[in-house]
Amino acid sequence: MAVRALSLAVLWLATAASAEWCPELKPVDEGDCPKEELGELVWHFNCDDRSLQVGDWCKAKNNECGVRKDLNNCYYKKPDADIYIVTALPEDMDDDPEPLPPQPGCPKLKPVKRSECPDESKNELVYFFSCDDVNLKKGDWCKANRDECGVSKSLNNCFYQKAGADIYIVEEAAGGDNDDKPPPEDGCPELRPLDEDECPDYDKGELVWYFECDNKALKLNDMCKSNGGECGTSKSLKNCYYKNKWSDLYIVTKPAEGGDDDAPATDDDTPEEGCPKLRPLDPDAGECPDYDAGEYVYYFSCDKPELRVDDFCKSDKGECGTNKKLQQCFYKNKMRSLYKVVEAAYDDDGGTDDGAGDDGGDDGAPAGDDNSPSDDGGGDDGTADDGGGGDDDDA
């Protein structure tokens, strides 16, 4: 076995010397073969993979770089696997790559040097999984998605989450601004992706209330989840594990034009005069009422004076800072924009609610609450889901 391995190594050295973009390889000795049961895994299934690093194993595929498909030196997943180990990289393999040719609307990008690939074990994370993301700024990494901005899906320069990742670094933001993101679209707040240590912990009650990032109610430091790539957000960011899946979460660094830059977070907002303090219902927390289970919304406008703490209401025309386009809850027969009262506008005597508490009235039950809501096709009287009151335009 030793003589055979030596002869194969000599043969490989003779052929590999002329191969382009090949690392220096050595057949693995039989006693040093990777053992899956010990977590020793082969990530590279061809030996000319440009993301190979010194010490990596690779499995011969098509005689690339002088490897042999009849080496049969290791048992890996099956008998007679042809396994090699990288002993050195070509000197020119880690040369500083040239930047990509500039393209309109794109950041200035350069392939990452293999020796400078992000290392997840050091918390060096790639937040952008498309290199045309408008949030990219100088120093950010991005991973090629298709062929956006001239990137290549066959770069294969880094091991990031898996072998053969195509990673680029931003040398200059789109528009030539190195430090700041492009100005937001009209009606959009300024946003940035949440860092890993900023991600909300759902199990600790840290909730995201906004499920689209163009919600007009967003204030400074509010968090939002990308819905459809609105306001320059990305649906492939996947930067935070929230509740039960990876989500695309952002934080507001400046409210949309016309907003208050110094406004506090939503829970501390001062409502408009005559309005209750509201927050959107969280569908991920199971807060949306189930009409078929007898959980009803009695108020179809959120400026009703009889609204009390814990009542639900539906946005009618954007009153009291609500958003008709939120549509986060499926209620009765379609998606609707539903809110919960956290502080009533008026006390039970008809005066403004000064926070001193109620005077014995039922703070959670609107008028007519003892009766099942009807669906008689009449007008919206504020106490039943009857399909009136302009409700048909809520789709």
Short mmCIF file of C-alpha atoms in Angstrom, two decimals:
data_model
loop_
_atom_site.label_atom_id
_atom_site.label_comp_id
_atom_site.label_asym_id
_atom_site.label_seq_id
_atom_site.Cartn_x
_atom_site.Cartn_y
_atom_site.Cartn_z
CA MET A 1 0.00 0.00 0.00
CA ALA A 2 2.79 2.43 0.91
CA VAL A 3 4.69 1.75 -2.34
CA ARG A 4 1.50 2.17 -4.34
CA ALA A 5 0.60 5.43 -2.61
CA LEU A 6 4.14 6.78 -3.15
CA SER A 7 4.04 5.95 -6.87
CA LEU A 8 0.66 7.67 -7.18
CA ALA A 9 1.95 10.73 -5.37
CA VAL A 10 4.94 10.96 -7.74
CA LEU A 11 2.61 10.61 -10.72
CA TRP A 12 0.34 13.30 -9.33
CA LEU A 13 3.23 15.70 -8.77
CA ALA A 14 4.33 15.24 -12.35
CA THR A 15 0.90 16.05 -13.79
CA ALA A 16 -0.32 18.64 -11.28
CA ALA A 17 2.64 20.96 -11.78
CA SER A 18 1.22 22.09 -15.10
CA ALA A 19 -2.42 22.33 -13.96
CA GLU A 20 -3.96 25.78 -13.62
CA TRP A 21 -5.40 26.90 -10.30
CA CYS A 22 -4.53 23.70 -8.49
CA PRO A 23 -3.47 23.41 -4.87
CA GLU A 24 -0.68 21.08 -3.82
CA LEU A 25 -2.25 17.80 -2.86
CA LYS A 26 -1.16 14.60 -1.19
CA PRO A 27 -3.02 11.29 -1.09
CA VAL A 28 -4.28 10.68 2.43
CA ASP A 29 -2.62 7.79 4.23
CA GLU A 30 -4.99 4.97 5.03
CA GLY A 31 -4.71 5.57 8.77
CA ASP A 32 -5.47 9.29 8.38
CA CYS A 33 -8.70 8.97 6.41
CA PRO A 34 -11.55 11.19 7.65
CA LYS A 35 -13.95 9.42 10.01
CA GLU A 36 -17.54 10.59 9.72
CA GLU A 37 -18.46 9.15 13.11
CA LEU A 38 -15.94 11.58 14.66
CA GLY A 39 -17.34 14.54 12.74
CA GLU A 40 -14.45 14.54 10.24
CA LEU A 41 -16.17 15.54 7.02
CA VAL A 42 -15.12 16.06 3.44
CA TRP A 43 -16.69 19.27 2.17
CA HIS A 44 -15.04 19.42 -1.25
CA PHE A 45 -15.99 16.89 -3.89
CA ASN A 46 -13.54 18.07 -6.49
CA CYS A 47 -9.92 18.92 -5.87
CA ASP A 48 -9.78 22.10 -7.96
CA ASP A 49 -12.36 23.85 -5.78
CA ARG A 50 -11.03 27.38 -5.27
CA SER A 51 -12.39 27.52 -1.74
CA LEU A 52 -9.98 24.78 -0.61
CA GLN A 53 -7.65 25.76 2.22
CA VAL A 54 -4.49 24.11 3.55
CA GLY A 55 -5.47 21.04 5.57
CA ASP A 56 -8.78 20.51 3.76
CA TRP A 57 -9.71 17.12 2.38
CA CYS A 58 -11.06 16.75 -1.13
CA LYS A 59 -12.46 13.84 -3.08
CA ALA A 60 -11.31 13.24 -6.63
CA LYS A 61 -13.99 13.88 -9.22
CA ASN A 62 -12.63 13.82 -12.78
CA ASN A 63 -8.83 13.52 -12.53
CA GLU A 64 -8.64 17.27 -11.92
CA CYS A 65 -5.28 18.63 -10.75
CA GLY A 66 -3.68 15.27 -11.41
CA VAL A 67 -5.74 13.30 -8.89
CA ARG A 68 -6.65 9.70 -9.60
CA LYS A 69 -10.07 8.14 -9.58
CA ASP A 70 -8.50 4.75 -8.86
CA LEU A 71 -6.63 5.74 -5.71
CA ASN A 72 -9.19 3.87 -3.54
CA ASN A 73 -7.37 4.84 -0.36
CA CYS A 74 -10.23 5.58 2.07
CA TYR A 75 -13.61 4.39 3.20
CA TYR A 76 -15.76 7.54 3.14
CA LYS A 77 -19.48 6.95 2.77
CA LYS A 78 -18.55 3.94 0.69
CA PRO A 79 -15.43 1.82 0.04
CA ASP A 80 -12.60 2.96 -2.23
CA ALA A 81 -13.09 6.73 -2.03
CA ASP A 82 -10.23 8.78 -3.53
CA ILE A 83 -9.32 11.29 -0.80
CA TYR A 84 -6.55 13.91 -0.89
CA ILE A 85 -5.38 16.58 1.55
CA VAL A 86 -4.26 20.11 0.65
CA THR A 87 -0.68 20.80 1.68
CA ALA A 88 -0.19 24.22 0.05
CA LEU A 89 -1.92 26.75 -2.18
CA PRO A 90 -0.48 28.17 -5.41
CA GLU A 91 1.35 31.40 -4.73
CA ASP A 92 -0.83 33.30 -7.16
CA MET A 93 -4.06 31.79 -5.85
CA ASP A 94 -4.39 34.42 -3.13
CA ASP A 95 -3.38 37.38 -5.26
CA ASP A 96 -5.42 40.49 -4.66
CA PRO A 97 -8.27 40.20 -7.19
CA GLU A 98 -9.19 43.05 -9.51
CA PRO A 99 -12.41 44.95 -8.78
CA LEU A 100 -15.35 44.25 -11.04
CA PRO A 101 -16.07 46.74 -13.84
CA PRO A 102 -18.51 49.38 -12.54
CA GLN A 103 -22.18 49.03 -13.45
CA PRO A 104 -24.93 51.67 -13.14
CA GLY A 105 -26.73 51.54 -9.83
CA CYS A 106 -24.29 48.99 -8.39
CA PRO A 107 -21.70 49.23 -5.62
CA LYS A 108 -18.04 48.84 -6.51
CA LEU A 109 -17.31 45.18 -5.81
CA LYS A 110 -14.21 43.06 -5.56
CA PRO A 111 -13.89 39.30 -5.06
CA VAL A 112 -12.70 38.53 -1.54
CA LYS A 113 -9.17 37.13 -1.22
CA ARG A 114 -9.28 33.55 -0.07
CA SER A 115 -7.23 34.40 3.00
CA GLU A 116 -9.74 37.14 3.92
CA CYS A 117 -12.97 35.15 3.63
CA PRO A 118 -15.44 35.77 6.47
CA ASP A 119 -15.06 33.28 9.30
CA GLU A 120 -18.36 32.39 10.99
CA SER A 121 -16.50 31.00 14.01
CA LYS A 122 -15.19 34.55 14.60
CA ASN A 123 -18.67 36.04 14.15
CA GLU A 124 -17.69 37.39 10.74
CA LEU A 125 -21.09 37.20 9.05
CA VAL A 126 -22.42 37.88 5.59
CA TYR A 127 -25.70 39.79 5.87
CA PHE A 128 -26.36 40.40 2.18
CA PHE A 129 -27.20 37.51 -0.12
CA SER A 130 -27.47 39.60 -3.24
CA CYS A 131 -24.79 42.06 -4.35
CA ASP A 132 -27.23 44.66 -5.66
CA ASP A 133 -28.81 45.25 -2.24
CA VAL A 134 -29.29 49.00 -1.80
CA ASN A 135 -28.24 48.78 1.85
CA LEU A 136 -24.68 47.73 0.96
CA LYS A 137 -21.98 50.10 2.08
CA LYS A 138 -18.20 50.16 2.07
CA GLY A 139 -16.70 47.14 3.82
CA ASP A 140 -19.82 44.95 3.63
CA TRP A 141 -19.62 41.41 2.30
CA CYS A 142 -22.20 40.08 -0.11
CA LYS A 143 -22.84 36.68 -1.65
CA ALA A 144 -23.64 36.38 -5.33
CA ASN A 145 -27.28 35.58 -5.93
CA ARG A 146 -27.41 35.36 -9.73
CA ASP A 147 -25.35 37.58 -12.01
CA GLU A 148 -26.29 40.91 -10.46
CA CYS A 149 -23.76 43.73 -10.79
CA GLY A 150 -21.36 41.52 -12.73
CA VAL A 151 -20.77 38.93 -10.01
CA SER A 152 -20.20 35.28 -10.81
CA LYS A 153 -21.88 32.23 -9.35
CA SER A 154 -18.78 30.19 -10.24
CA LEU A 155 -16.27 32.28 -8.27
CA ASN A 156 -16.17 29.65 -5.48
CA ASN A 157 -13.64 31.63 -3.49
CA CYS A 158 -14.79 31.04 0.09
CA PHE A 159 -16.10 28.42 2.45
CA TYR A 160 -19.09 30.15 4.03
CA GLN A 161 -21.80 27.86 5.42
CA LYS A 162 -20.80 25.49 2.64
CA ALA A 163 -18.02 25.03 0.14
CA GLY A 164 -17.79 27.16 -2.97
CA ALA A 165 -19.51 30.33 -1.76
CA ASP A 166 -19.12 33.36 -4.06
CA ILE A 167 -18.23 36.21 -1.71
CA TYR A 168 -17.51 39.83 -2.66
CA ILE A 169 -16.59 42.92 -0.64
CA VAL A 170 -17.91 46.42 -1.23
CA GLU A 171 -15.17 48.96 -1.96
CA GLU A 172 -17.59 51.80 -2.60
CA ALA A 173 -21.33 52.07 -2.08
CA ALA A 174 -23.65 52.61 -5.03
CA GLY A 175 -23.60 56.26 -6.08
CA GLY A 176 -20.06 56.74 -4.82
CA ASP A 177 -21.04 57.31 -1.20
CA ASN A 178 -18.66 55.34 0.98
CA ASP A 179 -20.27 55.90 4.33
CA ASP A 180 -24.01 56.41 3.93
CA LYS A 181 -26.75 54.39 2.32
CA PRO A 182 -28.59 55.89 -0.65
CA PRO A 183 -31.47 58.18 0.35
CA PRO A 184 -34.64 56.22 1.06
CA GLU A 185 -37.49 56.00 -1.41
CA ASP A 186 -40.31 58.49 -1.02
CA GLY A 187 -42.41 57.63 2.01
CA CYS A 188 -39.79 55.24 3.39
CA PRO A 189 -37.84 55.46 6.64
CA GLU A 190 -34.08 55.06 6.74
CA LEU A 191 -33.33 51.50 7.76
CA ARG A 192 -30.42 49.25 8.55
CA PRO A 193 -30.33 45.48 9.04
CA LEU A 194 -30.26 44.36 12.65
CA ASP A 195 -26.94 42.99 13.85
CA GLU A 196 -26.99 39.48 15.28
CA ASP A 197 -26.77 40.72 18.87
CA GLU A 198 -29.71 43.10 18.28
CA CYS A 199 -32.16 40.45 17.08
CA PRO A 200 -35.30 40.30 19.23
CA ASP A 201 -35.82 37.27 21.45
CA TYR A 202 -39.40 36.19 20.91
CA ASP A 203 -39.32 33.87 23.95
CA LYS A 204 -38.48 36.87 26.14
CA GLY A 205 -41.37 38.91 24.82
CA GLU A 206 -39.26 40.99 22.44
CA LEU A 207 -41.72 41.39 19.57
CA VAL A 208 -41.66 42.83 16.08
CA TRP A 209 -44.88 44.77 15.54
CA TYR A 210 -44.42 45.79 11.92
CA PHE A 211 -44.47 43.22 9.14
CA GLU A 212 -43.71 45.64 6.34
CA CYS A 213 -41.00 48.29 6.40
CA ASP A 214 -42.98 51.05 4.65
CA ASN A 215 -45.53 51.28 7.45
CA LYS A 216 -46.23 54.96 8.09
CA ALA A 217 -46.46 54.32 11.83
CA LEU A 218 -42.78 53.33 12.08
CA LYS A 219 -40.79 55.53 14.44
CA LEU A 220 -37.15 55.81 15.47
CA ASN A 221 -35.75 52.46 16.73
CA ASP A 222 -38.85 50.49 15.70
CA MET A 223 -38.13 47.09 14.18
CA CYS A 224 -39.80 45.85 11.01
CA LYS A 225 -39.79 42.71 8.89
CA SER A 226 -39.39 42.89 5.14
CA ASN A 227 -42.62 41.93 3.43
CA GLY A 228 -41.87 42.22 -0.28
CA GLY A 229 -38.56 44.06 -0.55
CA GLU A 230 -40.19 47.42 0.18
CA CYS A 231 -38.03 50.47 0.98
CA GLY A 232 -34.88 48.75 -0.21
CA THR A 233 -35.20 45.80 2.16
CA SER A 234 -34.20 42.32 1.13
CA LYS A 235 -36.23 39.13 1.44
CA SER A 236 -33.02 37.10 1.35
CA LEU A 237 -31.30 38.85 4.27
CA LYS A 238 -32.21 36.15 6.85
CA ASN A 239 -30.27 37.93 9.58
CA CYS A 240 -32.37 37.08 12.64
CA TYR A 241 -33.91 33.88 13.95
CA TYR A 242 -37.28 35.16 15.10
CA LYS A 243 -39.91 32.89 16.63
CA ASN A 244 -39.43 29.81 14.48
CA LYS A 245 -37.57 30.78 11.31
CA TRP A 246 -34.92 33.04 9.85
CA SER A 247 -36.37 36.48 9.13
CA ASP A 248 -35.34 39.70 7.40
CA LEU A 249 -35.39 42.27 10.21
CA TYR A 250 -34.51 45.96 10.10
CA ILE A 251 -34.43 48.89 12.53
CA VAL A 252 -35.50 52.45 11.81
CA THR A 253 -32.62 54.93 12.02
CA LYS A 254 -34.69 57.86 10.76
CA PRO A 255 -38.47 57.98 10.31
CA ALA A 256 -39.97 58.68 6.92
CA GLU A 257 -40.08 62.30 5.81
CA GLY A 258 -42.55 64.16 7.96
CA GLY A 259 -41.93 61.88 10.94
CA ASP A 260 -40.34 62.92 14.20
CA ASP A 261 -36.64 62.06 14.24
CA ASP A 262 -36.66 62.03 18.01
CA ALA A 263 -39.93 60.19 18.40
CA PRO A 264 -39.74 57.34 20.90
CA ALA A 265 -40.60 53.76 20.12
CA THR A 266 -44.21 52.83 19.39
CA ASP A 267 -45.20 51.89 22.93
CA ASP A 268 -44.32 55.40 24.18
CA ASP A 269 -45.96 57.38 21.35
CA THR A 270 -48.43 60.08 22.26
CA PRO A 271 -51.61 59.39 20.28
CA GLU A 272 -53.46 62.03 18.31
CA GLU A 273 -56.02 64.04 20.23
CA GLY A 274 -59.14 61.95 20.78
CA CYS A 275 -57.37 58.74 19.80
CA PRO A 276 -56.50 55.72 21.93
CA LYS A 277 -52.95 54.44 22.09
CA LEU A 278 -52.77 51.43 19.77
CA ARG A 279 -50.42 48.70 18.69
CA PRO A 280 -50.79 46.27 15.77
CA LEU A 281 -51.79 42.72 16.66
CA ASP A 282 -48.94 40.25 16.23
CA PRO A 283 -49.99 37.28 14.06
CA ASP A 284 -46.85 35.34 14.97
CA ALA A 285 -47.85 35.58 18.63
CA GLY A 286 -51.31 34.18 17.88
CA GLU A 287 -53.04 37.49 18.71
CA CYS A 288 -55.27 37.65 15.65
CA PRO A 289 -58.86 36.81 16.60
CA ASP A 290 -60.46 33.64 15.22
CA TYR A 291 -63.90 34.59 13.95
CA ASP A 292 -65.00 30.95 13.65
CA ALA A 293 -64.10 30.39 17.31
CA GLY A 294 -66.26 33.30 18.45
CA GLU A 295 -63.42 35.81 18.81
CA TYR A 296 -64.89 39.03 17.43
CA VAL A 297 -63.76 42.51 16.50
CA TYR A 298 -66.47 44.96 17.52
CA TYR A 299 -64.95 48.21 16.28
CA PHE A 300 -64.35 48.91 12.61
CA SER A 301 -62.73 52.25 13.09
CA CYS A 302 -59.96 52.88 15.60
CA ASP A 303 -61.15 56.35 16.62
CA LYS A 304 -64.34 55.16 18.31
CA PRO A 305 -64.67 57.00 21.66
CA GLU A 306 -66.04 53.88 23.38
CA LEU A 307 -62.83 51.89 22.77
CA ARG A 308 -61.31 50.61 26.03
CA VAL A 309 -58.06 48.88 26.99
CA ASP A 310 -57.60 45.49 25.31
CA ASP A 311 -60.35 46.12 22.75
CA PHE A 312 -59.58 45.25 19.13
CA CYS A 313 -60.30 47.60 16.27
CA LYS A 314 -59.88 47.56 12.51
CA SER A 315 -58.29 50.41 10.59
CA ASP A 316 -60.95 52.08 8.47
CA LYS A 317 -59.21 55.00 6.74
CA GLY A 318 -55.86 55.27 8.51
CA GLU A 319 -57.37 57.02 11.53
CA CYS A 320 -55.31 57.45 14.72
CA GLY A 321 -52.07 56.50 12.98
CA THR A 322 -53.32 53.11 11.78
CA ASN A 323 -52.41 51.71 8.38
CA LYS A 324 -55.02 50.28 6.01
CA LYS A 325 -52.29 48.37 4.18
CA LEU A 326 -50.99 46.50 7.22
CA GLN A 327 -53.39 43.57 6.68
CA GLN A 328 -51.59 41.24 9.06
CA CYS A 329 -54.60 39.26 10.35
CA PHE A 330 -56.99 36.96 8.52
CA TYR A 331 -60.34 37.72 10.09
CA LYS A 332 -63.69 36.37 8.93
CA ASN A 333 -63.01 36.22 5.21
CA LYS A 334 -59.93 38.24 4.32
CA MET A 335 -56.77 39.94 5.53
CA ARG A 336 -57.40 42.96 7.73
CA SER A 337 -55.45 45.63 9.60
CA LEU A 338 -56.19 44.98 13.27
CA TYR A 339 -55.01 46.86 16.35
CA LYS A 340 -55.26 46.52 20.12
CA VAL A 341 -55.95 49.37 22.53
CA VAL A 342 -53.19 49.78 25.11
CA GLU A 343 -54.56 53.04 26.53
CA ALA A 344 -58.07 54.40 26.05
CA ALA A 345 -58.66 57.93 24.76
CA TYR A 346 -61.48 58.58 27.23
CA ASP A 347 -62.42 57.33 30.65
CA ASP A 348 -65.85 55.85 31.37
CA ASP A 349 -67.28 59.28 32.27
CA GLY A 350 -66.52 60.56 28.79
CA GLY A 351 -63.46 62.57 29.83
CA THR A 352 -59.95 62.14 28.54
CA ASP A 353 -58.23 59.09 30.00
CA ASP A 354 -55.61 60.50 32.34
CA GLY A 355 -54.12 57.12 33.23
CA ALA A 356 -55.67 57.12 36.71
CA GLY A 357 -57.53 53.89 35.99
CA ASP A 358 -61.21 53.19 35.46
CA ASP A 359 -64.03 53.87 37.87
CA GLY A 360 -65.57 50.45 37.92
CA GLY A 361 -66.82 50.22 34.37
CA ASP A 362 -66.00 47.19 32.24
CA ASP A 363 -62.83 48.47 30.56
CA GLY A 364 -62.59 45.63 28.07
CA ALA A 365 -66.20 45.28 26.87
CA PRO A 366 -67.68 47.64 24.28
CA ALA A 367 -71.36 48.32 24.06
CA GLY A 368 -73.30 45.32 22.85
CA ASP A 369 -70.49 42.94 23.80
CA ASP A 370 -72.90 40.46 25.31
CA ASN A 371 -74.49 39.82 21.94
CA SER A 372 -73.01 37.80 19.13
CA PRO A 373 -72.12 40.10 16.24
CA SER A 374 -74.48 39.94 13.32
CA ASP A 375 -73.74 39.78 9.62
CA ASP A 376 -76.89 41.38 8.28
CA GLY A 377 -75.33 43.35 5.47
CA GLY A 378 -76.26 46.67 7.10
CA GLY A 379 -74.08 49.66 7.76
CA ASP A 380 -71.15 49.66 10.17
CA ASP A 381 -72.52 50.67 13.55
CA GLY A 382 -69.26 50.06 15.33
CA THR A 383 -70.44 46.96 17.11
CA ALA A 384 -70.48 44.17 14.54
CA ASP A 385 -68.57 42.84 11.55
CA ASP A 386 -71.29 43.31 8.98
CA GLY A 387 -69.25 44.05 5.89
CA GLY A 388 -70.29 47.72 5.80
CA GLY A 389 -68.49 50.90 6.72
CA GLY A 390 -66.17 50.77 3.74
CA ASP A 391 -64.91 47.34 4.77
CA ASP A 392 -64.94 46.01 1.21
CA ASP A 393 -61.87 48.04 0.25
CA ASP A 394 -59.69 46.43 2.91
CA ALA A 395 -58.35 43.71 0.66
#
